[in-house]
Amino acid sequence: MQGISPEMKITDILEKYPGALEVFTANGFPATGKADLLRQVGPLLTLKTALKLKGLNP
């Protein structure tokens, strides 16, 4: 079984693990709760990049 990797796109993570939306939102990623923004950015944004934007180490 393959888990989540830093190279995965945000939308791929949310499709595979729908419960991750709550985790993202609870940890300061409010854009994951905005459907329009998520549709635009999610397919392009990797977990690694999202974490870097928040100043976190992937």
C-alpha atoms as a printed R data frame, in Angstrom:
   type eleno elety resid chain resno       x      y      z
1  ATOM     1    CA   MET     A     1   0.000  0.000  0.000
2  ATOM     2    CA   GLN     A     2   1.350  3.376 -1.010
3  ATOM     3    CA   GLY     A     3   0.789  6.351  1.271
4  ATOM     4    CA   ILE     A     4   0.982 10.075  0.741
5  ATOM     5    CA   SER     A     5   4.193 11.445 -0.729
6  ATOM     6    CA   PRO     A     6   5.397 15.065 -0.938
7  ATOM     7    CA   GLU     A     7   5.190 14.900 -4.743
8  ATOM     8    CA   MET     A     8   1.462 14.118 -4.770
9  ATOM     9    CA   LYS     A     9  -0.948 16.768 -6.007
10 ATOM    10    CA   ILE     A    10  -3.384 18.103 -3.413
11 ATOM    11    CA   THR     A    11  -6.414 16.941 -5.417
12 ATOM    12    CA   ASP     A    12  -4.953 13.431 -5.734
13 ATOM    13    CA   ILE     A    13  -4.495 13.276 -1.964
14 ATOM    14    CA   LEU     A    14  -8.061 14.439 -1.355
15 ATOM    15    CA   GLU     A    15  -9.478 11.973 -3.887
16 ATOM    16    CA   LYS     A    16  -7.601  9.062 -2.321
17 ATOM    17    CA   TYR     A    17  -8.059 10.233  1.290
18 ATOM    18    CA   PRO     A    18 -11.206 12.415  1.602
19 ATOM    19    CA   GLY     A    19 -10.636 12.758  5.352
20 ATOM    20    CA   ALA     A    20  -7.433 14.662  4.605
21 ATOM    21    CA   LEU     A    21  -9.522 17.766  3.877
22 ATOM    22    CA   GLU     A    22 -10.274 18.128  7.573
23 ATOM    23    CA   VAL     A    23  -6.577 17.666  8.409
24 ATOM    24    CA   PHE     A    24  -5.479 20.305  5.881
25 ATOM    25    CA   THR     A    25  -8.065 22.806  7.114
26 ATOM    26    CA   ALA     A    26  -7.251 22.196 10.786
27 ATOM    27    CA   ASN     A    27  -3.568 22.797 10.081
28 ATOM    28    CA   GLY     A    28  -3.891 26.196  8.468
29 ATOM    29    CA   PHE     A    29  -4.712 25.390  4.858
30 ATOM    30    CA   PRO     A    30  -8.099 27.123  4.607
31 ATOM    31    CA   ALA     A    31  -8.008 27.162  0.793
32 ATOM    32    CA   THR     A    32  -8.697 23.425  0.833
33 ATOM    33    CA   GLY     A    33 -12.179 24.260  2.074
34 ATOM    34    CA   LYS     A    34 -12.895 26.587 -0.848
35 ATOM    35    CA   ALA     A    35 -14.119 24.424 -3.723
36 ATOM    36    CA   ASP     A    36 -13.465 26.939 -6.541
37 ATOM    37    CA   LEU     A    37  -9.909 27.661 -5.441
38 ATOM    38    CA   LEU     A    38  -9.216 23.991 -4.858
39 ATOM    39    CA   ARG     A    39 -10.393 23.121 -8.392
40 ATOM    40    CA   GLN     A    40  -8.028 25.730 -9.848
41 ATOM    41    CA   VAL     A    41  -4.933 25.163 -7.726
42 ATOM    42    CA   GLY     A    42  -5.283 21.605 -6.413
43 ATOM    43    CA   PRO     A    43  -4.385 19.807 -9.651
44 ATOM    44    CA   LEU     A    44  -1.177 21.863 -9.942
45 ATOM    45    CA   LEU     A    45  -0.063 22.185 -6.328
46 ATOM    46    CA   THR     A    46   1.983 19.421 -4.736
47 ATOM    47    CA   LEU     A    47   1.979 18.712 -1.032
48 ATOM    48    CA   LYS     A    48   5.667 19.658 -0.927
49 ATOM    49    CA   THR     A    49   4.988 23.102 -2.419
50 ATOM    50    CA   ALA     A    50   1.986 23.698 -0.145
51 ATOM    51    CA   LEU     A    51   4.088 22.885  2.910
52 ATOM    52    CA   LYS     A    52   6.907 25.171  1.735
53 ATOM    53    CA   LEU     A    53   4.427 28.019  1.245
54 ATOM    54    CA   LYS     A    54   3.403 27.582  4.898
55 ATOM    55    CA   GLY     A    55   7.053 27.527  5.999
56 ATOM    56    CA   LEU     A    56   6.902 23.843  6.909
57 ATOM    57    CA   ASN     A    57   9.450 21.157  6.120
58 ATOM    58    CA   PRO     A    58   8.076 18.473  3.802
